[in-house]
Coordinates of C-alpha atoms and ligand atoms in Angstrom, one line a residue:
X1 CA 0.0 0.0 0.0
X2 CA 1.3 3.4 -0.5
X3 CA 2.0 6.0 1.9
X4 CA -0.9 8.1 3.3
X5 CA -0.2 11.9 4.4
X6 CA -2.9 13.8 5.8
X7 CA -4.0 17.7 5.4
X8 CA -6.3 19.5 7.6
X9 CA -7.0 23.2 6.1
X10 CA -7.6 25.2 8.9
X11 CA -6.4 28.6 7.7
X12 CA -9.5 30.4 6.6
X13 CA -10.3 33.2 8.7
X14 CA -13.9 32.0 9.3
X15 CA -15.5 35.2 8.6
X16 CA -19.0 33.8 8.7
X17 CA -18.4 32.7 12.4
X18 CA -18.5 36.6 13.5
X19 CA -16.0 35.9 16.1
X20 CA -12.8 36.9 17.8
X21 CA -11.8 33.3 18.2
X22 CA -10.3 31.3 15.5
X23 CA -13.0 28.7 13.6
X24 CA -10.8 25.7 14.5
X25 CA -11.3 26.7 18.1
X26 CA -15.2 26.8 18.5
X27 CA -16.5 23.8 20.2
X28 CA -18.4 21.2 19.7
X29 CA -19.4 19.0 22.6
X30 CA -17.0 21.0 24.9
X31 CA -14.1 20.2 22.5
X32 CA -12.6 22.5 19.7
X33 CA -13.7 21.3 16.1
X34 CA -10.0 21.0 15.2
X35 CA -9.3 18.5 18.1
X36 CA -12.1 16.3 16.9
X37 CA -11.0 16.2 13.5
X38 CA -7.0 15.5 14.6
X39 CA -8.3 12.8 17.0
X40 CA -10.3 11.0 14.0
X41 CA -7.4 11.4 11.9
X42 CA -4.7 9.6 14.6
X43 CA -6.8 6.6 14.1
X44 CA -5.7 6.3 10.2
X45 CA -1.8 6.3 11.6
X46 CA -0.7 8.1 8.7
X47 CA 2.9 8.8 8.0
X48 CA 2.5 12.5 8.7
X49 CA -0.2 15.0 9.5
X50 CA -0.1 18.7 8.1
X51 CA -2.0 21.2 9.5
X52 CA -2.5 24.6 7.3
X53 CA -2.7 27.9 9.5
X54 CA -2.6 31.1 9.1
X55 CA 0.2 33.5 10.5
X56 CA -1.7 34.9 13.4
X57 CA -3.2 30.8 14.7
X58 CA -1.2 30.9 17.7
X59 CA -4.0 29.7 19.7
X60 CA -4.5 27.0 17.4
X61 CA -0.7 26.0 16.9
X62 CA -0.6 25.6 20.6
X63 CA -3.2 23.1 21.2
X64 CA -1.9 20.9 17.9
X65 CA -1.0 17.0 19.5
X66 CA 2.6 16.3 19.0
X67 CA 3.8 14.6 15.5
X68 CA 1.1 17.1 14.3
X69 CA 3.1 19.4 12.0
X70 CA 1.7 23.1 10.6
X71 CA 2.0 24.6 7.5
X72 CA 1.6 28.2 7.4
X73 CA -0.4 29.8 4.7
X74 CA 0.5 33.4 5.3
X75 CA -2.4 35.0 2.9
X76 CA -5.5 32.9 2.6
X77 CA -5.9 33.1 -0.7
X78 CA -8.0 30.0 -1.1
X79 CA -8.5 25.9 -0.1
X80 CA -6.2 25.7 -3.6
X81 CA -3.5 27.6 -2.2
X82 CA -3.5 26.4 1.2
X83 CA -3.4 22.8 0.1
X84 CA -0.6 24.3 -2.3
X85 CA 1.1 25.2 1.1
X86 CA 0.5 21.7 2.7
X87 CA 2.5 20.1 0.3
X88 CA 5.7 22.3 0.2
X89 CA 5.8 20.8 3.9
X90 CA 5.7 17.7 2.0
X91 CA 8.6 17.5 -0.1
X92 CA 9.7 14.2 -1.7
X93 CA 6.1 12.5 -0.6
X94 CA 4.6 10.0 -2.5
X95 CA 1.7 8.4 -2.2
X96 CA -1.7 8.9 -1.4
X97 CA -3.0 12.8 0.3
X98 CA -6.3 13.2 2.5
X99 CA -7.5 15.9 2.8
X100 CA -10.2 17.5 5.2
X101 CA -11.0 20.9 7.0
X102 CA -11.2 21.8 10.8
X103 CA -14.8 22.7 10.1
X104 CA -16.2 19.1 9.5
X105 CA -15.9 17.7 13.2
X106 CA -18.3 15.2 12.8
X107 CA -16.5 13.2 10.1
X108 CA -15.8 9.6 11.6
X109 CA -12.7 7.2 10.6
X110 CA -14.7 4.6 9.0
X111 CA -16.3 7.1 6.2
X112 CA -12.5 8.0 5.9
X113 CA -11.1 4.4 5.3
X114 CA -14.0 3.8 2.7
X115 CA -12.7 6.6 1.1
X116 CA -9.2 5.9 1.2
X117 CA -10.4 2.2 0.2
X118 CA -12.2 3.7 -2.7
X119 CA -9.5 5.8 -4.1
X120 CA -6.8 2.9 -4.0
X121 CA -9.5 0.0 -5.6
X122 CA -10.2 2.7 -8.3
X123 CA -6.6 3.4 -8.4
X124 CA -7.5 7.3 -8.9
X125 CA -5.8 10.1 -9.2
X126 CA -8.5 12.4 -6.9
X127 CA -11.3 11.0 -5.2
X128 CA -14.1 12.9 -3.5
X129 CA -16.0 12.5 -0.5
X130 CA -19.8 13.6 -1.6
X131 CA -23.1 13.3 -0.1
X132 CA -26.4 14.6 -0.7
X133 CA -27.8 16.7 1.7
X134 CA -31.2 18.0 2.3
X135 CA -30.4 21.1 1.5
X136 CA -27.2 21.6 -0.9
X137 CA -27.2 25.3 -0.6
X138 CA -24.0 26.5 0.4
X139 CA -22.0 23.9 -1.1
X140 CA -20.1 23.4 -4.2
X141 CA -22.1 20.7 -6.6
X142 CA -20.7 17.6 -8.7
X143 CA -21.2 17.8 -11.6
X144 CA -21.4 14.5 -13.7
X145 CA -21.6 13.8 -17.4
X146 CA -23.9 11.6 -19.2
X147 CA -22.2 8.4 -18.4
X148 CA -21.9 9.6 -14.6
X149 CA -18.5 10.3 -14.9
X150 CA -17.3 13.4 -12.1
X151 CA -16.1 16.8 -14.5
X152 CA -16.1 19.5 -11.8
X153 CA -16.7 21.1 -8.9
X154 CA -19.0 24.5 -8.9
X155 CA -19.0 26.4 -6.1
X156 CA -22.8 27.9 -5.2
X157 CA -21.7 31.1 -5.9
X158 CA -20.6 30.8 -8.8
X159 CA -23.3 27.9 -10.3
X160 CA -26.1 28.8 -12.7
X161 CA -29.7 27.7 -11.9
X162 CA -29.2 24.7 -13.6
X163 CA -26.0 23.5 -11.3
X164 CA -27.7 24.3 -8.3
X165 CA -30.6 22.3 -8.7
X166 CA -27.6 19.7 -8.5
X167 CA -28.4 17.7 -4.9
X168 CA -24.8 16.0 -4.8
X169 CA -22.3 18.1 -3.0
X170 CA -18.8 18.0 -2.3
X171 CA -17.7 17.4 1.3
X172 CA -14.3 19.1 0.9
X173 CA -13.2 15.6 2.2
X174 CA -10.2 14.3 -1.0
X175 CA -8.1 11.9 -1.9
X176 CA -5.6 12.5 -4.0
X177 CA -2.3 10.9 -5.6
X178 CA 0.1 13.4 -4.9
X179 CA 2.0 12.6 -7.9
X180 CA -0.9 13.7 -10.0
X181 CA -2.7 16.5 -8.0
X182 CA 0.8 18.8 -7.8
X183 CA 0.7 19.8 -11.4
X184 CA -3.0 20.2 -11.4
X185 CA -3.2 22.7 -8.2
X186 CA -0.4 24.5 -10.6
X187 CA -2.6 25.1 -13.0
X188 CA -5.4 27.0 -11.0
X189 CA -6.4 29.9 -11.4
X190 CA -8.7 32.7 -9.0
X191 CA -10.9 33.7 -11.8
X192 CA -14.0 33.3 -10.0
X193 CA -16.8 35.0 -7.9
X194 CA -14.5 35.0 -4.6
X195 CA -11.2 35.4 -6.6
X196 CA -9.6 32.8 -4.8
X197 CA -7.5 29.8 -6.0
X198 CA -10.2 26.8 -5.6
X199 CA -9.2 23.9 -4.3
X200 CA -12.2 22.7 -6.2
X201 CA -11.1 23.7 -9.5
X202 CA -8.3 20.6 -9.1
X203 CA -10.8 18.7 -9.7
X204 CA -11.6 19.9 -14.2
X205 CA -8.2 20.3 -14.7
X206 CA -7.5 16.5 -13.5
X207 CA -9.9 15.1 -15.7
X208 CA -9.0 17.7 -18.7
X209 CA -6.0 15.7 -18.4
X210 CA -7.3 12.6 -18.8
X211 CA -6.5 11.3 -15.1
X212 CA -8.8 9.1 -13.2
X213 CA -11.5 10.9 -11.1
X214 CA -13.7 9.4 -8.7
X215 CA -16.5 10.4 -6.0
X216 CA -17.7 8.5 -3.2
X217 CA -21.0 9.4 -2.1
X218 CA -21.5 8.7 1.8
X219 CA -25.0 8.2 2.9
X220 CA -24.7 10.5 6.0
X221 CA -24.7 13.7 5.2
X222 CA -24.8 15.1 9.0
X223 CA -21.4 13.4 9.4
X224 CA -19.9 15.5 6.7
X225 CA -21.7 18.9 7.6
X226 CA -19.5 21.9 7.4
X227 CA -19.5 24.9 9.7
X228 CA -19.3 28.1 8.5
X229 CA -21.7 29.7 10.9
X230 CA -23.1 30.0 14.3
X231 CA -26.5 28.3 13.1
X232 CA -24.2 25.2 11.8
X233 CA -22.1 25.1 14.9
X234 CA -25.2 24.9 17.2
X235 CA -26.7 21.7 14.6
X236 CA -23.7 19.9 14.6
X237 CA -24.0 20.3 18.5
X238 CA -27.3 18.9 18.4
X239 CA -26.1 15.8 16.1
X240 CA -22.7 15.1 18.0
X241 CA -24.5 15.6 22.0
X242 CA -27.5 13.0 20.1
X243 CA -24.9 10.6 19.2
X244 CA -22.8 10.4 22.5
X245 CA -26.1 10.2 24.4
X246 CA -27.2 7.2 22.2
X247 CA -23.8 5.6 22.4
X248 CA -23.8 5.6 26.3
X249 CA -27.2 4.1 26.5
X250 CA -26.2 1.3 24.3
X251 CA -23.2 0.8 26.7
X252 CA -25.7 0.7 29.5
X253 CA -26.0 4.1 30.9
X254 CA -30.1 5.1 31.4
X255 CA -30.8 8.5 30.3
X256 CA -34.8 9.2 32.5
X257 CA -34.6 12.4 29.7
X258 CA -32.2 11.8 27.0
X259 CA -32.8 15.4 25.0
X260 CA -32.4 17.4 27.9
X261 CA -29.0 15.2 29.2
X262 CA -26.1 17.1 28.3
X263 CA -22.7 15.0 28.1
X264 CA -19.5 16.4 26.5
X265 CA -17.2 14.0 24.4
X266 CA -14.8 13.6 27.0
X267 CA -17.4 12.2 29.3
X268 CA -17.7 7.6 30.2
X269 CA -19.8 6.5 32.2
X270 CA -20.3 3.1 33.9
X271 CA -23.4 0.6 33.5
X272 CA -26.7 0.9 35.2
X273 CA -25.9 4.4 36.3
X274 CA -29.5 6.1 35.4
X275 CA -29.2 10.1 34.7
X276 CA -32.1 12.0 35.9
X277 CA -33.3 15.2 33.5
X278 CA -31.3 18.5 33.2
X279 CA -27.9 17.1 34.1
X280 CA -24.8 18.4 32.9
X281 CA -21.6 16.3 32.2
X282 CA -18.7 18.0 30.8
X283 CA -15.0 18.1 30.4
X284 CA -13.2 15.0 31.2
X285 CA -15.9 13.7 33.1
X286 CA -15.9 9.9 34.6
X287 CA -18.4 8.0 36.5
X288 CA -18.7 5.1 37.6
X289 CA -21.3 2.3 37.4
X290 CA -24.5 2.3 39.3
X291 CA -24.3 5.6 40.5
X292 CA -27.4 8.6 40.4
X293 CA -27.5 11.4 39.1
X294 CA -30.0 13.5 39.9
X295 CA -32.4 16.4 38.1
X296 CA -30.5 19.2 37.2
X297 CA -27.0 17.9 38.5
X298 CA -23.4 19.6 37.1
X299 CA -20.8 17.7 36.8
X300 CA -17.6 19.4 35.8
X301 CA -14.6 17.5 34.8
X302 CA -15.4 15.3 38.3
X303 CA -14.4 12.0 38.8
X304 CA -16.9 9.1 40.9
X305 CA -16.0 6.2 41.9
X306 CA -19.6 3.2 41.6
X307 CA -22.8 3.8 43.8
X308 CA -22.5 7.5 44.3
X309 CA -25.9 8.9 44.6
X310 CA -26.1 12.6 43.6
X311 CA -28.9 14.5 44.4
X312 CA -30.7 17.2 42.5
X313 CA -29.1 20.5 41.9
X314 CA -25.8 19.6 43.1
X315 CA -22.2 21.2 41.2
X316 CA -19.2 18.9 41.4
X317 CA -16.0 20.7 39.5
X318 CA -12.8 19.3 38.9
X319 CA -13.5 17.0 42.1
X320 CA -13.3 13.6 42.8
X321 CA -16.1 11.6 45.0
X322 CA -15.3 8.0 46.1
X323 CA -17.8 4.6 45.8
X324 CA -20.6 4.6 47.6
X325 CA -20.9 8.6 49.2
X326 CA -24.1 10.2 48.9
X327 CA -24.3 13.9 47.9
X328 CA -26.4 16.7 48.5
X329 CA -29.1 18.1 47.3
X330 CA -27.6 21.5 46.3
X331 CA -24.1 20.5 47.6
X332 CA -21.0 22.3 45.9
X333 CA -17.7 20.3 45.4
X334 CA -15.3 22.8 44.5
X335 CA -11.8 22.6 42.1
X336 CA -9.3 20.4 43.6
X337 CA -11.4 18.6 46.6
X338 CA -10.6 14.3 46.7
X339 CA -14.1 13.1 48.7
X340 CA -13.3 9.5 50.1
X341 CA -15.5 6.5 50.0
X342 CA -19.2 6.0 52.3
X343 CA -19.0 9.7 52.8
X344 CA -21.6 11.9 53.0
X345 CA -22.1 15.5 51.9
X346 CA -25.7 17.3 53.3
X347 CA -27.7 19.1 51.7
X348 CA -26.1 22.4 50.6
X349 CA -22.5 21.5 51.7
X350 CA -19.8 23.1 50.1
X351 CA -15.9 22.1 50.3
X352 CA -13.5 23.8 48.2
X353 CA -9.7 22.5 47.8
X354 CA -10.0 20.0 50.5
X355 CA -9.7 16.2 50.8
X356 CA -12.7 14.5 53.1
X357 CA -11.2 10.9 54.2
X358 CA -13.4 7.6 53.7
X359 CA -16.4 7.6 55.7
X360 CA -16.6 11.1 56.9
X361 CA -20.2 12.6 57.3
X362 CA -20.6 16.1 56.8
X363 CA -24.0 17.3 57.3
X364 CA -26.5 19.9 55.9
X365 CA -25.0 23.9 55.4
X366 CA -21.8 22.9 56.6
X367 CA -18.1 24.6 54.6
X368 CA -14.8 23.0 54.6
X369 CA -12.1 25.1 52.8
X370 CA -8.9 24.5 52.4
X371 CA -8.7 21.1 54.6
X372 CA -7.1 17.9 55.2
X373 CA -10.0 15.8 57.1
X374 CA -9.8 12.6 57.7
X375 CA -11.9 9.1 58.3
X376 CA -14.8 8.6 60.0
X377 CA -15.6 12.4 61.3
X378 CA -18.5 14.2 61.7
X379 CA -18.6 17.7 60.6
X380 CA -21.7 19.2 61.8
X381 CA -24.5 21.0 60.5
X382 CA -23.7 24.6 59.6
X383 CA -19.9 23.9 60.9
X384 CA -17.5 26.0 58.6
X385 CA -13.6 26.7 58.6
X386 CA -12.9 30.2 58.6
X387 CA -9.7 29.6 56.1
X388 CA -9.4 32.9 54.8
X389 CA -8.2 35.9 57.1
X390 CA -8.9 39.0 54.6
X391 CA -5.2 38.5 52.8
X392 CA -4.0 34.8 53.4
X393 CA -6.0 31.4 52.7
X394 CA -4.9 28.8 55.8
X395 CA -4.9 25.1 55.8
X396 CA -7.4 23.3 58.9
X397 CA -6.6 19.9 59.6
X398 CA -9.3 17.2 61.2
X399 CA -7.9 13.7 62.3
X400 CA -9.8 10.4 61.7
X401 CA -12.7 10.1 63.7
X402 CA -13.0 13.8 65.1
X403 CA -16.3 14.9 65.8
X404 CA -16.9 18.9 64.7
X405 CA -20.7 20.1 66.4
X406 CA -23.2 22.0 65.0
X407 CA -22.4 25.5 64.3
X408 CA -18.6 24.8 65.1
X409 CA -16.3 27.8 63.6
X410 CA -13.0 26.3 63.3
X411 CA -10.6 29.8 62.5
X412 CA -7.7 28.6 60.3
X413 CA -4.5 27.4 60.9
X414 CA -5.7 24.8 63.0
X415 CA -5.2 21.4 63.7
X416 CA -8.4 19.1 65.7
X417 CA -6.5 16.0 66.8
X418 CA -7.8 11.8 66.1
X419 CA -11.2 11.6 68.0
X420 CA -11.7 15.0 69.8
X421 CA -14.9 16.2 70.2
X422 CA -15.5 20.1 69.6
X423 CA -19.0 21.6 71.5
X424 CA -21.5 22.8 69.3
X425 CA -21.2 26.5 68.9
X426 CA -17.4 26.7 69.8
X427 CA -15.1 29.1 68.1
X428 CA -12.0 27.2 67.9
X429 CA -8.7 29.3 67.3
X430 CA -6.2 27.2 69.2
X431 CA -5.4 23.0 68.3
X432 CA -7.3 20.8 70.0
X433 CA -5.3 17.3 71.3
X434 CA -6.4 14.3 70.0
X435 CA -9.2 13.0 72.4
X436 CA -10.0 15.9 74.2
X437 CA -13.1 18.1 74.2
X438 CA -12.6 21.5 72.7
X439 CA -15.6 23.9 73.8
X440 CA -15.3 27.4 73.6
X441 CA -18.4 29.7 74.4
X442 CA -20.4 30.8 77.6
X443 CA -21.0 28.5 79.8
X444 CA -24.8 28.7 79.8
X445 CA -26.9 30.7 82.9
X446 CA -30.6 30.2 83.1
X447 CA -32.7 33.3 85.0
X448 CA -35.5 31.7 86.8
X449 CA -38.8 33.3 86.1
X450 CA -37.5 36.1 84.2
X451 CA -39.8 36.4 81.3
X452 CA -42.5 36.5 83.9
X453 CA -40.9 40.1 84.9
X454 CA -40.2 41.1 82.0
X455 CA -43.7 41.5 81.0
X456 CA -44.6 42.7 83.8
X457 CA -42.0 45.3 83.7
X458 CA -43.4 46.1 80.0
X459 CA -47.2 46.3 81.1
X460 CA -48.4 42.7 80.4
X461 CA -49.1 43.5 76.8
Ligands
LIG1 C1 -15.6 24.4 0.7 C2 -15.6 23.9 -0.7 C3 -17.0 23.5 -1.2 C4 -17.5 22.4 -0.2 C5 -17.5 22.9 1.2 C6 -17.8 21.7 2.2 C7 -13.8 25.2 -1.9 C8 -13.5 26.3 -2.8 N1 -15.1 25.0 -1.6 O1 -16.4 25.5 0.7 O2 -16.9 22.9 -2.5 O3 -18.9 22.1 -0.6 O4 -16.1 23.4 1.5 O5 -17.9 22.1 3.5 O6 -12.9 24.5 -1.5 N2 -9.1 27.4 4.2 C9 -7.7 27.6 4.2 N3 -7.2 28.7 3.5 C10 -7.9 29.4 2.7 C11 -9.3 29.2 2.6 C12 -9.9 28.2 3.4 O7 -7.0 26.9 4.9 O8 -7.4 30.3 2.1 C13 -9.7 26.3 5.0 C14 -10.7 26.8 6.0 O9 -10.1 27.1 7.2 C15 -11.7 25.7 6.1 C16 -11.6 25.0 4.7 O10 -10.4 25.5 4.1 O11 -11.3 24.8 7.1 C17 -12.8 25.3 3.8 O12 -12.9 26.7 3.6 P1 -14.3 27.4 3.7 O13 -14.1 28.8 3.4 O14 -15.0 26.9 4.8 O15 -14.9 26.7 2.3 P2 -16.5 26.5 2.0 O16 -17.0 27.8 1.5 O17 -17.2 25.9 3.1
LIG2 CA1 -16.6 25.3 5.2

């Protein structure tokens, strides 16, 4: 077999996004188009992987996986000329040339080896990647002759009535011999309604010359959508978030709403976990299997281990929550907390930065911040740790087993030693020994028939 290279154009400015941020960057289930595309493309192993950018892609350059290479297109003068560009970085290549664009990020690997398969049985010198879509608008048409046989590509803009009533269109997905589509991208020329070098155009000259042209027409038109605009983005959203839901639910997962489930790409999730309607999964999500989620839940790049029940309304960011804890409703698990296993969180808990050790019970209203607890505690209802003094954030440290009353205020640094016991209402500044009782706060007086006088004293009313 011969050698495959592969081309992503990603230079275009993307005008018809009206944005500030480079096309290649918008995202599609919570990842950049680009990085979808790249990650389908690994899969083919090809020998090398060119990248076509403009001079001001930074953004996008930085994000590229290694072994990626770029090619810079310093003027976009056209998909012509920016394929042009990908193969100076080719020099001395021979062999077979895919090529795609960052704005088709639902394009999957097998569509890609049928093509490739395609182009090699055929032994062409271009083949194309073509579907027909509902609505071809938009698109450059194929145009066949008689005997079926691919002549050209038009570009919408610049087809008659007649070509646009064409309902095959070309994905902008190729494969070409190199050998044969050098000379042909030579010959290209900008005379048309954009005055750009066409990439399309490759595609007369080609068989002007007499050289074997081919189209494969893929029944899935959604997968080879292109986006140009905002309207496209938020449809290929609505595809890509329709096929991960139906992918987990074949793996087991049960979705109680599936529409209104949102799950990013990144996101697994174990068997018989059921998803209640509303939640949110996204980033690098991972849960585990028979876990809850409940109505509404966010889960933000968090990690749980199997068996965690989430209730409604909770967030969990960047967090991790061990097998078996139960959570909230309307807790808060802030960026960098590790919660151990058999914990539980109460309702409207929050803990930011801290690690909660296996077993730990922290009840309803309660804040740990900045904290290193460990098995087997209790933190109270409505307990909090005062970590932050105005200019500094300070660490509070609870041994295994400590108990932390209601309404405790634990004022940061502090240390509460294995098993100690902390009254209910205490204001804790100083460390407590392991095993003692920490209480701080009046002792209580009680004024025997007071409220008797005091009514009195105010006229009985
Ligand atoms: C292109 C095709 C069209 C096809 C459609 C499919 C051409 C002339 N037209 O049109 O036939 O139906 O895709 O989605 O090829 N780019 C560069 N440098 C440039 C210009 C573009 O790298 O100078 C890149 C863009 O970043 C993009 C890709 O090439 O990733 C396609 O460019 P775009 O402007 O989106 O072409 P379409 O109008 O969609
Ligand atoms: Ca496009």
């Amino acid at each position: 077999m011969p050698p495959l290279a592969c081309v992503v154009l990603a230079a275009g400015q993307g005008v018809r996004m009206k944005s500030r941020l480079p096309k290649p960057l918008h995202e599609v289930c919570g990842r950049p188009m680009i990085d979808h595309v790249l990650e389908t493309l690994a899969e083919l192993r090809a020998e090398r992987t060119v990248v076509v950018l403009g001079r001001e892609a930074d953004q996008v350059r930085k994000r590229l996986p290694e072994g990626v290479e770029v090619a810079e297109q310093a003027e976009q003068l056209g998909t012509g000329h920016a394929l042009m560009c990908a193969a100076e970085a080719l020099p001395g290549f021979e062999g077979d040339l895919l090529v795609t664009c960052a704005d088709i990020p639902l394009l999957t690997v097998d569509t890609l080896r049928n093509l490739i398969e395609h182009h090699r049985a055929e032994a062409a010198a271009a083949t194309i990647l073509t579907t027909e879509p509902e609505d071809p608008t938009g698109y450059g048409r194929i145009v066949r002759d008689q005997s079926g046989a691919v002549t050209a590509i038009v570009e919408h803009a610049d087809a008659d009535e007649e070509t646009r009533r064409i309902g095959e269109i070309n994905t902008s997905v190729y494969c070409f011999d190199v050998g044969a589509l050098l000379p042909a991208l030579e010959r290209i020329e900008p005379a048309n309604a954009q005055g750009e070098y066409y990439l399309t155009d490759a595609i007369a000259v080609l068989v002007e010359e007499g050289q074997p042209v081919r189209a494969l027409v893929t029944p899935d038109a959604d997968e080879v959508m292109g986006i140009n605009t905002r309207v496209q983005l938020a449809e290929a959203e609505r595809i890509a978030r329709e096929r991960i839901r139906e992918r987990l639910m074949l793996d087991g997962v049960t979705l109680l709403d599936p529409p209104s489930t949102l799950i990013d790409a990144g996101v697994s999730i174990g068997r018989d976990t059921v998803i209640h309607p509303g939640a949110q999964l996204t980033g690098e999500t991972s849960v585990g299997e028979d876990c809850i989620i409940g109505a509404g839940v966010a889960l933000r790049g968090a990690t749980l281990g199997d068996g965690v029940l989430v209730r409604d309304s909770c967030v969990i960011s960047e967090s991790s929550i061990g097998s078996g804890s139960a959570v909230g409703p309307f807790t808060y698990v802030r960026e960098g907390s590790e919660v151990g296993e058999g914990c539980k969180l109460g309702s409207s808990a929050e803990v930011n930065r801290s690690r909660v050790g296996s077993g730990t019970k922290m009840q309803h209203f309660s804040y740990l911040g900045d904290s290193e607890v460990g098995a087997n505690c209790n933190i109270g209802a409505g307990a909090v740790t005062c970590n932050y003094d105005g200019l500094e954030k300070h660490k509070t440290i609870i041994e295994d087993a400590a108990f932390i009353g209601t309404n405790v205020t634990l004022i940061a640094p502090v240390r509460i030693g294995a098993g100690a016991y902390i009254a209910a209402g205490s204001v804790i500044t100083k460390d407590v020994p392991g095993g003692a009782l920490g209480v701080s706060r009046d002792r209580q007086k009680n004024l025997e028939g007071w409220v008797e006088r005091w009514r009195r004293r105010r006229g009985n009313r």
